[in-house]
Amino acid sequence: AKILESNPDMTEEILAELLPKKPPLVQYKVGPHMMLYCRHEESEKEGVSGSDFPVFFQQRDGPILPTLKLVHQYPGLVLKHVRVDKGAIPYLLGGANVMSPGLTNTGGYMPDDHEGTPGVAKGDGVVIFAEGKKYALAVGVMTKSSIEIRKKSKGIGIEISHFLGDGLYQSN
């Protein structure tokens, strides 16, 4: 239920495919502030035990976010997403937060705002793509709404929680 709350565009059917009832979802506490939700996958080789595939994670009391491996495995999955301009790519790959100008410059994208309702609100989890790239580079939490970012394109727009090459991405 919390996963559907954090990702309102996801349907129960899609969630059932991602997280089948059997085998159940395995939950791990990683350090003092992170929960990792994994799907157990059986090995096809005889005598070899299966492994746990990380699908979602949550930091502190933040939204439940998808892992990049899940986003890459299911490219058609509808999740809130934004796009940064090309200049932000090296910084994102180093784990830096997304600055507001990277979302508003040419090449950047945020969902449209409708009648005072932001396309993405402060505190929403988002998948971050980059201009000219097919696959997502990072996952993070909006520190401002899209309305605030469009009005004043300064400061941190998205706090990065997970990026290509970090420990979570490299975990098996």
Backbone as CSV, one residue per row, in Angstrom:
resi,resn,N_x,N_y,N_z,CA_x,CA_y,CA_z,C_x,C_y,C_z
1,ALA,0.821,-1.195,0.000,0.000,0.000,0.000,0.866,1.259,0.000
2,LYS,1.962,1.240,0.780,2.844,2.408,0.828,3.522,2.647,-0.520
3,ILE,3.814,1.569,-1.236,4.449,1.712,-2.550,3.492,2.397,-3.509
4,LEU,2.209,2.039,-3.461,1.214,2.676,-4.332,1.015,4.144,-3.950
5,GLU,1.098,4.463,-2.645,0.982,5.860,-2.205,2.142,6.691,-2.740
6,SER,3.357,6.128,-2.698,4.540,6.844,-3.161,4.609,6.944,-4.683
7,ASN,3.941,6.022,-5.385,3.956,5.993,-6.846,2.517,5.906,-7.359
8,PRO,1.761,7.009,-7.329,0.339,6.969,-7.660,0.017,6.550,-9.094
9,ASP,0.968,6.653,-10.017,0.709,6.250,-11.401,0.821,4.741,-11.599
10,MET,1.296,4.037,-10.582,1.459,2.588,-10.673,0.136,1.907,-10.322
11,THR,-0.244,0.922,-11.116,-1.492,0.195,-10.849,-1.201,-1.036,-9.999
12,GLU,-2.250,-1.591,-9.413,-2.096,-2.797,-8.599,-1.622,-3.976,-9.443
13,GLU,-2.027,-4.021,-10.723,-1.603,-5.111,-11.612,-0.093,-5.061,-11.851
14,ILE,0.422,-3.859,-12.079,1.864,-3.707,-12.296,2.611,-4.077,-11.022
15,LEU,2.116,-3.612,-9.888,2.751,-3.928,-8.616,2.757,-5.433,-8.362
16,ALA,1.668,-6.122,-8.716,1.604,-7.573,-8.536,2.643,-8.285,-9.406
17,GLU,2.925,-7.737,-10.596,3.950,-8.327,-11.458,5.344,-8.094,-10.878
18,LEU,5.569,-6.899,-10.337,6.868,-6.571,-9.765,7.128,-7.328,-8.469
19,LEU,6.074,-7.453,-7.675,6.189,-8.075,-6.363,5.160,-9.191,-6.217
20,PRO,5.413,-10.353,-6.813,4.445,-11.438,-6.714,4.253,-11.879,-5.260
21,LYS,3.080,-12.433,-4.967,2.755,-12.861,-3.607,3.721,-13.944,-3.126
22,LYS,4.111,-14.839,-4.041,5.057,-15.897,-3.684,6.203,-15.857,-4.665
23,PRO,7.419,-15.864,-4.291,7.882,-15.740,-2.921,7.636,-14.319,-2.403
24,PRO,7.549,-14.180,-1.102,7.210,-12.870,-0.540,8.353,-11.858,-0.669
25,LEU,7.984,-10.613,-0.466,8.947,-9.519,-0.455,9.790,-9.649,0.815
26,VAL,11.099,-9.479,0.665,12.006,-9.564,1.802,12.438,-8.149,2.145
27,GLN,12.395,-7.812,3.418,12.712,-6.457,3.864,13.991,-6.502,4.700
28,TYR,14.955,-5.625,4.371,16.209,-5.554,5.105,16.398,-4.155,5.660
29,LYS,16.927,-4.070,6.871,17.314,-2.780,7.430,18.789,-2.602,7.102
30,VAL,19.107,-1.527,6.379,20.477,-1.262,5.960,20.954,-0.038,6.724
31,GLY,21.782,-0.236,7.704,22.234,0.881,8.525,21.079,1.433,9.347
32,PRO,21.276,2.577,9.965,20.236,3.108,10.849,19.070,3.810,10.145
33,HIS,19.224,4.160,8.853,18.216,5.010,8.226,17.643,4.498,6.912
34,MET,17.882,3.248,6.545,17.427,2.794,5.229,16.779,1.418,5.307
35,MET,15.667,1.278,4.584,14.999,-0.019,4.429,15.114,-0.410,2.960
36,LEU,15.464,-1.665,2.715,15.610,-2.184,1.360,14.590,-3.304,1.178
37,TYR,13.784,-3.210,0.133,12.752,-4.198,-0.161,13.207,-5.011,-1.372
38,CYS,13.320,-6.322,-1.188,13.852,-7.198,-2.233,12.855,-8.282,-2.612
39,ARG,12.924,-8.684,-3.874,12.128,-9.790,-4.394,13.070,-10.991,-4.476
40,HIS,12.649,-12.115,-3.889,13.486,-13.311,-3.907,13.351,-13.993,-5.260
41,GLU,14.491,-14.301,-5.860,14.495,-14.980,-7.155,15.220,-16.303,-7.011
42,GLU,14.547,-17.381,-7.386,15.124,-18.716,-7.295,16.160,-18.914,-8.391
43,SER,17.179,-19.691,-8.065,18.213,-20.021,-9.040,17.726,-21.159,-9.930
44,GLU,18.096,-21.097,-11.211,17.710,-22.168,-12.141,18.679,-23.342,-12.056
45,LYS,19.834,-23.135,-11.417,20.826,-24.191,-11.272,20.513,-25.032,-10.043
46,GLU,20.614,-26.321,-10.187,20.325,-27.235,-9.094,21.408,-27.110,-8.020
47,GLY,20.992,-27.060,-6.769,21.922,-26.970,-5.655,22.409,-25.572,-5.353
48,VAL,21.984,-24.581,-6.140,22.394,-23.191,-5.908,21.196,-22.431,-5.358
49,SER,21.400,-21.789,-4.216,20.282,-21.047,-3.628,20.010,-19.778,-4.432
50,GLY,18.803,-19.261,-4.313,18.408,-18.058,-5.041,19.014,-16.811,-4.435
51,SER,18.662,-15.674,-5.007,19.178,-14.403,-4.502,18.032,-13.417,-4.345
52,ASP,18.304,-12.346,-3.634,17.311,-11.294,-3.441,17.644,-10.128,-4.361
53,PHE,16.650,-9.711,-5.166,16.808,-8.633,-6.133,16.212,-7.359,-5.537
54,PRO,17.029,-6.308,-5.298,16.484,-5.074,-4.718,15.522,-4.375,-5.679
55,VAL,14.296,-4.079,-5.209,13.313,-3.430,-6.071,12.907,-2.045,-5.579
56,PHE,12.815,-1.858,-4.271,12.454,-0.553,-3.710,13.319,-0.287,-2.484
57,PHE,13.427,0.995,-2.111,14.128,1.358,-0.889,13.480,2.604,-0.303
58,GLN,13.746,2.827,0.982,13.193,3.993,1.663,14.243,4.525,2.626
59,GLN,14.502,5.822,2.582,15.425,6.455,3.511,14.630,7.226,4.542
60,ARG,14.926,6.972,5.794,14.217,7.595,6.927,12.707,7.456,6.731
61,ASP,11.976,8.561,6.796,10.523,8.506,6.606,10.119,9.008,5.226
62,GLY,11.057,9.028,4.291,10.803,9.524,2.945,9.941,8.573,2.132
63,PRO,9.700,8.939,0.878,8.876,8.078,0.017,9.611,6.777,-0.316
64,ILE,8.845,5.742,-0.627,9.432,4.484,-1.074,9.777,4.674,-2.547
65,LEU,11.061,4.478,-2.873,11.563,4.755,-4.212,11.993,3.471,-4.913
66,PRO,11.882,3.431,-6.239,12.352,2.253,-6.979,13.874,2.276,-7.096
67,THR,14.488,1.115,-7.188,15.924,1.063,-7.447,16.144,1.263,-8.946
68,LEU,17.327,1.700,-9.311,17.635,1.887,-10.732,17.598,0.561,-11.483
69,LYS,17.989,-0.526,-10.828,17.930,-1.834,-11.493,16.494,-2.171,-11.876
70,LEU,15.532,-1.852,-11.025,14.123,-2.086,-11.344,13.690,-1.195,-12.500
71,VAL,14.064,0.077,-12.458,13.706,1.024,-13.515,14.286,0.568,-14.854
72,HIS,15.517,0.068,-14.847,16.154,-0.395,-16.082,15.551,-1.707,-16.569
73,GLN,15.157,-2.581,-15.644,14.571,-3.870,-16.026,13.180,-3.699,-16.627
74,TYR,12.431,-2.686,-16.162,11.076,-2.424,-16.652,11.010,-1.005,-17.207
75,PRO,11.554,-0.761,-18.413,11.601,0.610,-18.952,10.219,1.215,-19.230
76,GLY,9.191,0.397,-19.382,7.851,0.916,-19.638,7.086,1.279,-18.375
77,LEU,7.702,1.074,-17.217,7.061,1.355,-15.931,6.800,2.859,-15.797
78,VAL,5.573,3.227,-15.479,5.205,4.641,-15.379,5.485,5.137,-13.961
79,LEU,6.528,5.956,-13.840,6.898,6.556,-12.556,7.088,8.051,-12.769
80,LYS,6.952,8.826,-11.697,7.222,10.260,-11.828,8.679,10.413,-12.231
81,HIS,8.910,11.224,-13.253,10.276,11.394,-13.714,10.535,12.826,-14.168
82,VAL,11.807,13.172,-14.179,12.271,14.465,-14.668,13.483,14.191,-15.563
83,ARG,13.905,15.233,-16.282,15.095,15.107,-17.122,15.987,16.316,-16.865
84,VAL,17.269,16.065,-16.730,18.232,17.157,-16.537,18.983,17.399,-17.841
85,ASP,19.568,18.585,-17.970,20.339,18.886,-19.175,21.672,18.135,-19.158
86,LYS,22.351,18.119,-20.314,23.598,17.352,-20.468,24.678,17.766,-19.476
87,GLY,24.701,19.032,-19.110,25.740,19.533,-18.209,25.705,18.919,-16.824
88,ALA,24.564,18.365,-16.427,24.428,17.795,-15.083,24.922,16.353,-14.989
89,ILE,25.112,15.682,-16.138,25.423,14.248,-16.133,26.656,13.894,-15.292
90,PRO,27.821,14.526,-15.498,28.983,14.109,-14.707,28.792,14.318,-13.201
91,TYR,28.063,15.347,-12.834,27.830,15.613,-11.413,26.901,14.565,-10.806
92,LEU,25.853,14.197,-11.556,24.928,13.167,-11.081,25.635,11.832,-10.889
93,LEU,26.509,11.482,-11.828,27.229,10.217,-11.728,28.206,10.204,-10.558
94,GLY,28.518,11.380,-10.045,29.348,11.490,-8.846,28.523,11.570,-7.580
95,GLY,27.198,11.555,-7.713,26.320,11.569,-6.540,25.852,12.940,-6.090
96,ALA,26.115,13.985,-6.888,25.699,15.335,-6.505,24.183,15.496,-6.641
97,ASN,23.628,16.379,-5.830,22.207,16.705,-5.940,21.946,17.456,-7.239
98,VAL,20.691,17.445,-7.679,20.318,18.145,-8.909,20.001,19.595,-8.564
99,MET,20.689,20.500,-9.224,20.443,21.924,-9.029,19.255,22.342,-9.912
100,SER,18.477,23.282,-9.449,17.281,23.722,-10.167,17.538,24.118,-11.616
101,PRO,18.633,24.846,-11.934,18.853,25.214,-13.339,18.967,24.002,-14.278
102,GLY,19.432,22.877,-13.777,19.531,21.668,-14.600,18.175,21.153,-15.054
103,LEU,17.119,21.536,-14.345,15.763,21.130,-14.702,15.061,22.149,-15.591
104,THR,15.486,23.404,-15.523,14.801,24.461,-16.273,15.546,24.884,-17.534
105,ASN,16.831,24.573,-17.650,17.593,24.912,-18.862,17.081,24.105,-20.047
106,THR,17.486,24.485,-21.253,17.150,23.729,-22.451,17.652,22.303,-22.277
107,GLY,16.811,21.340,-22.543,17.169,19.939,-22.347,16.591,19.371,-21.070
108,GLY,16.266,20.225,-20.110,15.642,19.791,-18.861,14.140,19.648,-19.039
109,TYR,13.514,18.853,-18.182,12.064,18.639,-18.263,11.509,18.324,-16.875
110,MET,10.366,18.907,-16.583,9.556,18.556,-15.411,8.124,18.472,-15.897
111,PRO,7.290,17.605,-15.292,5.884,17.542,-15.702,5.223,18.913,-15.576
112,ASP,4.276,19.183,-16.466,3.578,20.468,-16.473,2.757,20.665,-15.209
113,ASP,2.682,21.929,-14.789,1.828,22.307,-13.654,0.433,22.583,-14.196
114,HIS,-0.603,22.285,-13.398,-1.985,22.506,-13.828,-2.748,23.305,-12.783
115,GLU,-3.137,24.520,-13.141,-3.987,25.378,-12.314,-3.523,25.430,-10.858
116,GLY,-2.256,25.745,-10.651,-1.727,25.885,-9.304,-1.282,24.576,-8.663
117,THR,-1.525,23.464,-9.315,-1.081,22.171,-8.795,0.237,21.818,-9.478
118,PRO,1.280,21.572,-8.689,2.573,21.291,-9.319,2.590,19.939,-10.027
119,GLY,3.364,19.864,-11.111,3.554,18.593,-11.811,4.244,17.590,-10.905
120,VAL,5.217,18.063,-10.127,5.853,17.275,-9.070,5.917,18.163,-7.827
121,ALA,5.495,17.613,-6.712,5.423,18.381,-5.463,6.686,18.181,-4.627
122,LYS,6.906,19.077,-3.701,8.008,18.943,-2.755,7.812,17.631,-1.993
123,GLY,8.865,16.842,-1.873,8.784,15.567,-1.159,8.455,14.371,-2.036
124,ASP,8.106,14.614,-3.315,7.819,13.502,-4.232,9.117,12.812,-4.639
125,GLY,9.046,11.501,-4.768,10.164,10.741,-5.300,10.122,10.799,-6.814
126,VAL,11.274,10.956,-7.452,11.335,11.027,-8.912,12.503,10.205,-9.442
127,VAL,12.311,9.676,-10.647,13.371,9.010,-11.383,13.982,10.074,-12.292
128,ILE,15.309,10.134,-12.344,15.991,11.205,-13.064,16.679,10.659,-14.314
129,PHE,16.259,11.185,-15.450,16.868,10.862,-16.739,17.729,12.046,-17.141
130,ALA,18.553,11.861,-18.161,19.381,12.960,-18.659,19.126,13.153,-20.147
131,GLU,19.284,14.379,-20.585,19.098,14.738,-21.989,19.957,13.838,-22.873
132,GLY,19.328,13.209,-23.859,20.041,12.373,-24.803,20.349,10.963,-24.322
133,LYS,19.923,10.593,-23.115,20.202,9.260,-22.570,18.911,8.454,-22.466
134,LYS,19.018,7.150,-22.731,17.850,6.273,-22.731,17.484,5.802,-21.323
135,TYR,18.486,5.551,-20.497,18.253,4.983,-19.169,18.404,6.017,-18.062
136,ALA,17.706,5.779,-16.968,17.756,6.686,-15.819,19.142,6.685,-15.194
137,LEU,19.532,7.839,-14.660,20.835,7.998,-14.006,20.733,7.981,-12.493
138,ALA,19.580,8.376,-11.973,19.469,8.515,-10.522,18.006,8.503,-10.092
139,VAL,17.823,8.421,-8.776,16.507,8.495,-8.150,16.667,9.460,-6.978
140,GLY,15.680,10.318,-6.773,15.803,11.280,-5.686,14.468,11.811,-5.216
141,VAL,14.527,12.780,-4.310,13.340,13.386,-3.708,13.362,14.889,-3.980
142,MET,12.244,15.408,-4.463,12.134,16.836,-4.756,12.264,17.653,-3.473
143,THR,13.128,18.672,-3.495,13.265,19.559,-2.333,12.381,20.801,-2.490
144,LYS,11.877,21.015,-3.702,10.958,22.117,-4.015,9.944,21.577,-5.006
145,SER,8.816,22.245,-5.127,7.832,21.837,-6.134,8.276,22.362,-7.499
146,SER,7.694,21.797,-8.549,8.034,22.271,-9.900,7.624,23.731,-10.078
147,ILE,6.577,24.169,-9.413,6.162,25.576,-9.495,7.262,26.475,-8.924
148,GLU,7.791,26.116,-7.731,8.854,26.907,-7.101,10.113,26.931,-7.964
149,ILE,10.458,25.789,-8.561,11.665,25.712,-9.388,11.516,26.578,-10.634
150,ARG,10.325,26.562,-11.235,10.125,27.398,-12.430,10.156,28.879,-12.096
151,LYS,9.649,29.264,-10.912,9.646,30.672,-10.512,11.057,31.168,-10.203
152,LYS,11.797,30.368,-9.418,13.136,30.779,-8.992,14.073,29.597,-9.187
153,SER,14.766,29.615,-10.298,15.620,28.495,-10.685,16.996,28.594,-10.020
154,LYS,17.007,28.455,-8.698,18.258,28.514,-7.936,18.223,27.461,-6.843
155,GLY,19.392,27.006,-6.449,19.503,26.070,-5.333,19.246,24.623,-5.742
156,ILE,19.201,23.769,-4.735,19.008,22.334,-4.960,17.537,22.061,-5.267
157,GLY,17.297,21.351,-6.370,15.935,21.003,-6.768,15.561,19.583,-6.382
158,ILE,16.551,18.675,-6.425,16.307,17.265,-6.085,17.474,16.756,-5.254
159,GLU,17.146,16.147,-4.126,18.166,15.506,-3.300,18.314,14.066,-3.788
160,ILE,19.500,13.702,-4.216,19.755,12.373,-4.769,19.788,11.335,-3.649
161,SER,19.080,10.218,-3.871,19.068,9.112,-2.912,19.832,7.902,-3.432
162,HIS,19.936,7.778,-4.761,20.514,6.572,-5.377,20.925,6.950,-6.801
163,PHE,22.142,6.561,-7.201,22.615,6.911,-8.541,23.421,5.754,-9.132
164,LEU,23.636,5.796,-10.446,24.416,4.762,-11.127,25.794,4.649,-10.498
165,GLY,26.167,3.434,-10.124,27.492,3.207,-9.588,27.602,3.286,-8.077
166,ASP,26.540,3.677,-7.370,26.632,3.737,-5.903,26.551,2.322,-5.319
167,GLY,26.645,2.216,-4.012,26.632,0.916,-3.351,25.374,0.118,-3.594
168,LEU,24.217,0.780,-3.609,22.955,0.088,-3.843,22.904,-0.457,-5.276
169,TYR,23.399,0.305,-6.223,23.390,-0.139,-7.609,24.311,-1.346,-7.808
170,GLN,25.425,-1.359,-7.105,26.397,-2.437,-7.265,26.056,-3.678,-6.452
171,SER,25.083,-3.565,-5.548,24.727,-4.734,-4.709,24.048,-5.804,-5.533
172,ASN,24.232,-7.036,-5.119,23.595,-8.184,-5.794,22.596,-8.820,-4.872
